[in-house]
Short mmCIF file of C-alpha atoms in Angstrom, two decimals:
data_model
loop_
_atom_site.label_atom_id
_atom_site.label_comp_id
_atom_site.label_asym_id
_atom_site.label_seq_id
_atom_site.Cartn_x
_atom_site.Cartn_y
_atom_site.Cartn_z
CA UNK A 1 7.03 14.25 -11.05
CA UNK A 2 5.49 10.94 -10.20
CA UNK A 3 4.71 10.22 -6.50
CA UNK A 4 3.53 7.27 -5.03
CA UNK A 5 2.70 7.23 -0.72
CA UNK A 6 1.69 4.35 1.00
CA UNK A 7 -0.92 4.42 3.88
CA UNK A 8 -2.38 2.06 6.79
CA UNK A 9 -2.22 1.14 10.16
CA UNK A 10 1.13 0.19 11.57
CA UNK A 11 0.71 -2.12 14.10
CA UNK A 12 -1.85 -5.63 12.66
CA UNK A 13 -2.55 -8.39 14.97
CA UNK A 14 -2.05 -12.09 14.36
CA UNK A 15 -4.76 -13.67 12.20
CA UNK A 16 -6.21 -10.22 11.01
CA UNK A 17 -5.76 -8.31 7.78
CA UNK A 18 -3.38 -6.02 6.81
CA UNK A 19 -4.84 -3.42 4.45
CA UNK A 20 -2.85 -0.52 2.79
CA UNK A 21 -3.54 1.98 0.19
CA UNK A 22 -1.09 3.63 -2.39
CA UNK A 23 -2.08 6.95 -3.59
CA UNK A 24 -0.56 8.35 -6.70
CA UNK A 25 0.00 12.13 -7.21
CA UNK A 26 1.50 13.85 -10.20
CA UNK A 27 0.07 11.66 -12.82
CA UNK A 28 -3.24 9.39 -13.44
CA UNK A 29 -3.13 5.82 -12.33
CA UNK A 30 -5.34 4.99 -15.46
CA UNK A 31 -2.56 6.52 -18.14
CA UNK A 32 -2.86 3.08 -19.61
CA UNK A 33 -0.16 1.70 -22.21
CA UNK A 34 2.62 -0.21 -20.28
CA UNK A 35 1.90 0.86 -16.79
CA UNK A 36 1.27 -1.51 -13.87
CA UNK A 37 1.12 -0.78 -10.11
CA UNK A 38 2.84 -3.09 -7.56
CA UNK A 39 3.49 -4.03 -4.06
CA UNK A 40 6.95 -5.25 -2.83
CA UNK A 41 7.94 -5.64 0.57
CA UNK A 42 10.82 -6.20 2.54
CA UNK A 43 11.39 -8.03 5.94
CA UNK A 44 13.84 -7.05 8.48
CA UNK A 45 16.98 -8.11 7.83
CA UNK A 46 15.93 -10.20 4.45
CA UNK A 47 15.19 -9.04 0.78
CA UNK A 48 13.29 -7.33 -1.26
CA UNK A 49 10.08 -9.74 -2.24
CA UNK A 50 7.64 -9.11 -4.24
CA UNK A 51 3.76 -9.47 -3.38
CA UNK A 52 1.54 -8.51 -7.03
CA UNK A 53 0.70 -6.19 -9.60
CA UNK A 54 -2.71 -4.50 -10.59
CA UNK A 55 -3.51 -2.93 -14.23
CA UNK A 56 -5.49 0.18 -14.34
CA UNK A 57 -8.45 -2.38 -15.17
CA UNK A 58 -8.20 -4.23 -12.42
CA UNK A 59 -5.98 -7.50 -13.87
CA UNK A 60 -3.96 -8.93 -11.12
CA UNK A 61 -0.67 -10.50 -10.90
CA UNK A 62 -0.21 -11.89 -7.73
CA UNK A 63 3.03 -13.96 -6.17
CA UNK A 64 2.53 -17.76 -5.73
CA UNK A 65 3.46 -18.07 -2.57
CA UNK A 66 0.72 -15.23 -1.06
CA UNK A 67 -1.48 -15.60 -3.52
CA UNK A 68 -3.95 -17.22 -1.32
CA UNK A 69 -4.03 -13.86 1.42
CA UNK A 70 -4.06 -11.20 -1.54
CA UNK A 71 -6.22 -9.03 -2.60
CA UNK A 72 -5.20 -6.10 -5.28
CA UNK A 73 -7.71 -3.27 -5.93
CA UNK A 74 -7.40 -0.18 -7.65
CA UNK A 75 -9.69 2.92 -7.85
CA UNK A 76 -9.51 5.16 -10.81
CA UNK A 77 -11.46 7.87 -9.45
CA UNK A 78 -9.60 8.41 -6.20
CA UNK A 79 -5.89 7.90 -8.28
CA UNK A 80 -5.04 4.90 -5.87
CA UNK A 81 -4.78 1.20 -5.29
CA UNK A 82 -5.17 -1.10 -2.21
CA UNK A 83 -3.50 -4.23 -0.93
CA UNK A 84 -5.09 -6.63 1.73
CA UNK A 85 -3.18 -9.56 2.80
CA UNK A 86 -5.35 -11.82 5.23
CA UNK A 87 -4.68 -14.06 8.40
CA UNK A 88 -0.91 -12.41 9.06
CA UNK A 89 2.11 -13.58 11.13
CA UNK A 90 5.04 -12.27 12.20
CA UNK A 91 6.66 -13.09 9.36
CA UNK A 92 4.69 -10.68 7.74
CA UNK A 93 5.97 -7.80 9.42
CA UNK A 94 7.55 -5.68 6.98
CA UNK A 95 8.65 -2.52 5.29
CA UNK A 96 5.51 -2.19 2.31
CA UNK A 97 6.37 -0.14 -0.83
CA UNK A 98 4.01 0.28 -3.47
CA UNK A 99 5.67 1.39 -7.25
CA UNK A 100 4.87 1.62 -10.65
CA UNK A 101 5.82 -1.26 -12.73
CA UNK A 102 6.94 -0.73 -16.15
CA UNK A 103 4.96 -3.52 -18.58
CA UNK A 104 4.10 -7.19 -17.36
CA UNK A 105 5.47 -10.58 -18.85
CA UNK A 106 7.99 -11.45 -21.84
CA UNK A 107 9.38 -8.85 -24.09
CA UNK A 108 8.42 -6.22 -21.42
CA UNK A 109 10.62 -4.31 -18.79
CA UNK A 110 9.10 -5.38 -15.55
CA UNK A 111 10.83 -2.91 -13.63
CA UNK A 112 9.94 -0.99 -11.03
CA UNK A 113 10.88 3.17 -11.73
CA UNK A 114 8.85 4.96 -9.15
CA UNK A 115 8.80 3.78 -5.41
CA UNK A 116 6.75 5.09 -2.58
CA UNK A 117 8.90 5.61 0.46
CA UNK A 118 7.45 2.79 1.88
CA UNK A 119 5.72 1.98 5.26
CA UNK A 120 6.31 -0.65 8.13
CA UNK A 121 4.10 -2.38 9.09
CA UNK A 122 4.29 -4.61 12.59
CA UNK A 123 2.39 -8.02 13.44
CA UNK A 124 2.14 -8.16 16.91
CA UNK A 125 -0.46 -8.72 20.11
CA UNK B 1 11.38 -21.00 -8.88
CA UNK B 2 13.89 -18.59 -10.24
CA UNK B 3 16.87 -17.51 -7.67
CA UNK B 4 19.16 -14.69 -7.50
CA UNK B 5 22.63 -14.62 -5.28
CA UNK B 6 23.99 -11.36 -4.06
CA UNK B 7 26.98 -10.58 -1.56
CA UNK B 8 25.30 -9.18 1.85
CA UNK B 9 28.21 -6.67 2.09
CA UNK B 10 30.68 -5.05 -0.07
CA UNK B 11 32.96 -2.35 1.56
CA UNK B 12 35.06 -0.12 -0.31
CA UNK B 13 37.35 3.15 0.31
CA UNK B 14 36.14 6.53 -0.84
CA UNK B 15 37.18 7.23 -4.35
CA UNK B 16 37.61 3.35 -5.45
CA UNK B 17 35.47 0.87 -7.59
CA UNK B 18 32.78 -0.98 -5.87
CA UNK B 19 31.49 -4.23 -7.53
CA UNK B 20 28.35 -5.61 -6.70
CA UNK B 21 27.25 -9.53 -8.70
CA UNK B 22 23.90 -10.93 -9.13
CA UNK B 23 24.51 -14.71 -9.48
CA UNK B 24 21.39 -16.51 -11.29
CA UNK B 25 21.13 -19.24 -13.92
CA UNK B 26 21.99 -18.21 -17.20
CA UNK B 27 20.93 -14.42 -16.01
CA UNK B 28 22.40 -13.28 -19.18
CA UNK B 29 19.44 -14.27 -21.11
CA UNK B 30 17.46 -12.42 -18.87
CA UNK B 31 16.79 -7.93 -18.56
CA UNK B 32 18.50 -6.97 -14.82
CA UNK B 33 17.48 -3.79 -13.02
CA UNK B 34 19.45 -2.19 -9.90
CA UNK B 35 17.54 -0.69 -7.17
CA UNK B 36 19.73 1.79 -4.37
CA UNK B 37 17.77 1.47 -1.28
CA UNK B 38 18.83 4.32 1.82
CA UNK B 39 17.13 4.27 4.85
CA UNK B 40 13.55 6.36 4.89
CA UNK B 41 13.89 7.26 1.37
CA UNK B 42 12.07 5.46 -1.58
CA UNK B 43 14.18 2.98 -3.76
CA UNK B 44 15.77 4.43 -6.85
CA UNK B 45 16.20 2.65 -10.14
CA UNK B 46 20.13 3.27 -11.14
CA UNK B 47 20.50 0.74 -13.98
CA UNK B 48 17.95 -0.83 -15.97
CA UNK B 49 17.84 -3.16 -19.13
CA UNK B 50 21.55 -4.25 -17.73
CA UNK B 51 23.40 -1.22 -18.77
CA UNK B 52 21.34 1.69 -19.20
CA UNK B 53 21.32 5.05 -16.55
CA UNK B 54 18.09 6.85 -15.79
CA UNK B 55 18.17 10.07 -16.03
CA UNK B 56 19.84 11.84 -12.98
CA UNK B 57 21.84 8.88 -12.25
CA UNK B 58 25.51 9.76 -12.31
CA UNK B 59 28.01 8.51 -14.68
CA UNK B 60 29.33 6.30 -12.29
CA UNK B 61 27.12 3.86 -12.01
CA UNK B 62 27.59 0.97 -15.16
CA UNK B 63 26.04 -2.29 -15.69
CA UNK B 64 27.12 -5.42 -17.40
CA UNK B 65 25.28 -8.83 -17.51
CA UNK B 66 26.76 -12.24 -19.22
CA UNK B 67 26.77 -15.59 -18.37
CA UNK B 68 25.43 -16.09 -15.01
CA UNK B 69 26.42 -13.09 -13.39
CA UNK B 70 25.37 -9.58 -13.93
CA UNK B 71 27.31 -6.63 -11.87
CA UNK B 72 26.87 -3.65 -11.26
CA UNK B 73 29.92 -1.40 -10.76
CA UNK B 74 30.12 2.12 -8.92
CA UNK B 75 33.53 4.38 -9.95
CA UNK B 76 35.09 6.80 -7.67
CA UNK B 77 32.33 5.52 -4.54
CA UNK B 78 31.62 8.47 -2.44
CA UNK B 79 30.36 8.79 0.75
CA UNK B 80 26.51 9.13 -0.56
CA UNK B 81 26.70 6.02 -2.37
CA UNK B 82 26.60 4.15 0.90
CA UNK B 83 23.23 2.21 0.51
CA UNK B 84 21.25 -0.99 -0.24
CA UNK B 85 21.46 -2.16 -3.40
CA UNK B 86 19.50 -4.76 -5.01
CA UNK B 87 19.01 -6.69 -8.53
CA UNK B 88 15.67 -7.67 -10.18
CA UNK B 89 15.13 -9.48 -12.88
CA UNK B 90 11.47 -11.03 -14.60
CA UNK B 91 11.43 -15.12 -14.63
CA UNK B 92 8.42 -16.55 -17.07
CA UNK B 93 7.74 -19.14 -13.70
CA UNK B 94 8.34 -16.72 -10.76
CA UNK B 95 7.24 -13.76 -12.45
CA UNK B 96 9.44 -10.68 -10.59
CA UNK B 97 12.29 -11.43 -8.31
CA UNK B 98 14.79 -9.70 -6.22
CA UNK B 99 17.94 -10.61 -5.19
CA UNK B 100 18.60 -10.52 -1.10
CA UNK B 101 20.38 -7.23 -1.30
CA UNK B 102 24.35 -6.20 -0.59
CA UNK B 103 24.74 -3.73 1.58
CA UNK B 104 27.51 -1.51 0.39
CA UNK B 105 29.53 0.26 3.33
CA UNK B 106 31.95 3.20 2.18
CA UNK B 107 34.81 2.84 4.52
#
């Protein structure tokens, strides 16, 4: 069984960067074909929203409206993949999941079928 | 960009029907996945490609999608079904979205 767990510090100050790492158990994050690897967060008391998407090979997919703070990375040899999101607010303060996306673009399912529990994270002096 | 409309609550009795809608322009034309959400636990996919059930996911949980509305209906609601649920769909301009989430409260 699949298994995705997120990881980071909880608590990011204004301006800095939030980094967190995914790390994928029970199968290889390099199994190719149709899978991609995401990040989707969700605010407190709003939506789901989601942030980007790394291949295996390291193409990113990133949202429009964060794409200037992201950074996607993924490393094959550890089985994991990293998000950093730079110069935070408080309206980044958040609930982070990281999940495995099922193909990218038309004529492909885009969906999400494994989740990591997910991890808050809190942007506060 | 692309939006999608969702109730914030539904609230049903045990053992009833529970409809949740996913308002978007001509969302019909579009694939729409449901995501159950419960606190501390990791989202769940429960109906993907509008109608179809993962594995494990009981009976009870049915999709439709036409027009500008897809729904997602839960039969005989029990107690455990008492979650977050959210829809998802893939826009060519806004790549994935979510709708804001109903939060369905078994009364």
């Amino acid at each position: 069984q699949l298994q995705l767990q997120e990881s980071g510090p909880g608590l990011v100050k204004p301006s800095e960067t939030l980094s967190l790492t995914c790390t994928v158990s029970g199968g290889s994050i390099n199994s190719g074909s149709s899978y991609y690897w995401g990040w989707i967060r969700q605010p407190p008391g709003k939506g789901l929203e989601w942030i980007g998407t790394i291949y295996f090979s390291g193409s990113t997919y990133y949202n429009p409206s964060l794409k200037n703070r992201i950074t996607m990375s993924v490393d094959t040899s550890k089985n994991d993949f990293s998000l950093k999101l730079t110069s935070v607010t408080a309206a980044d303060t958040a609930v982070y999941y990281c999940a495995r996306r099922e193909g990218v673009g038309y004529g492909s399912g885009n969906l999400f079928d494994y989740w990591g529990q997910g991890t808050l994270v809190t942007v506060s002096s | 960009s692309y939006v999608l409309t969702q109730p914030p609550s539904v609230s049903v009795a045990p053992g009833a029907t529970a409809t949740i809608s996913c308002e978007g322009n001509n969302i019909g034309s579009k694939s729409v996945h449901w995501y159950q959400r419960k606190p501390g636990q990791a989202p769940v996919l429960v109906i993907f490609y509008d109608t179809d059930r993962p594995s494990g996911i009981p009976e009870r949980f049915s999709g439709s999608n036409s027009g500008n509305t897809a729904t997602l209906t839960i039969s005989r609601v029990e107690a455990g079904d008492e979650a977050d649920y959210s829809c998802q769909v893939w826009d060519s301009s806004s790549d994935v979205v979510f709708g804001g989430g109903t939060k369905l409260t078994v009364l």
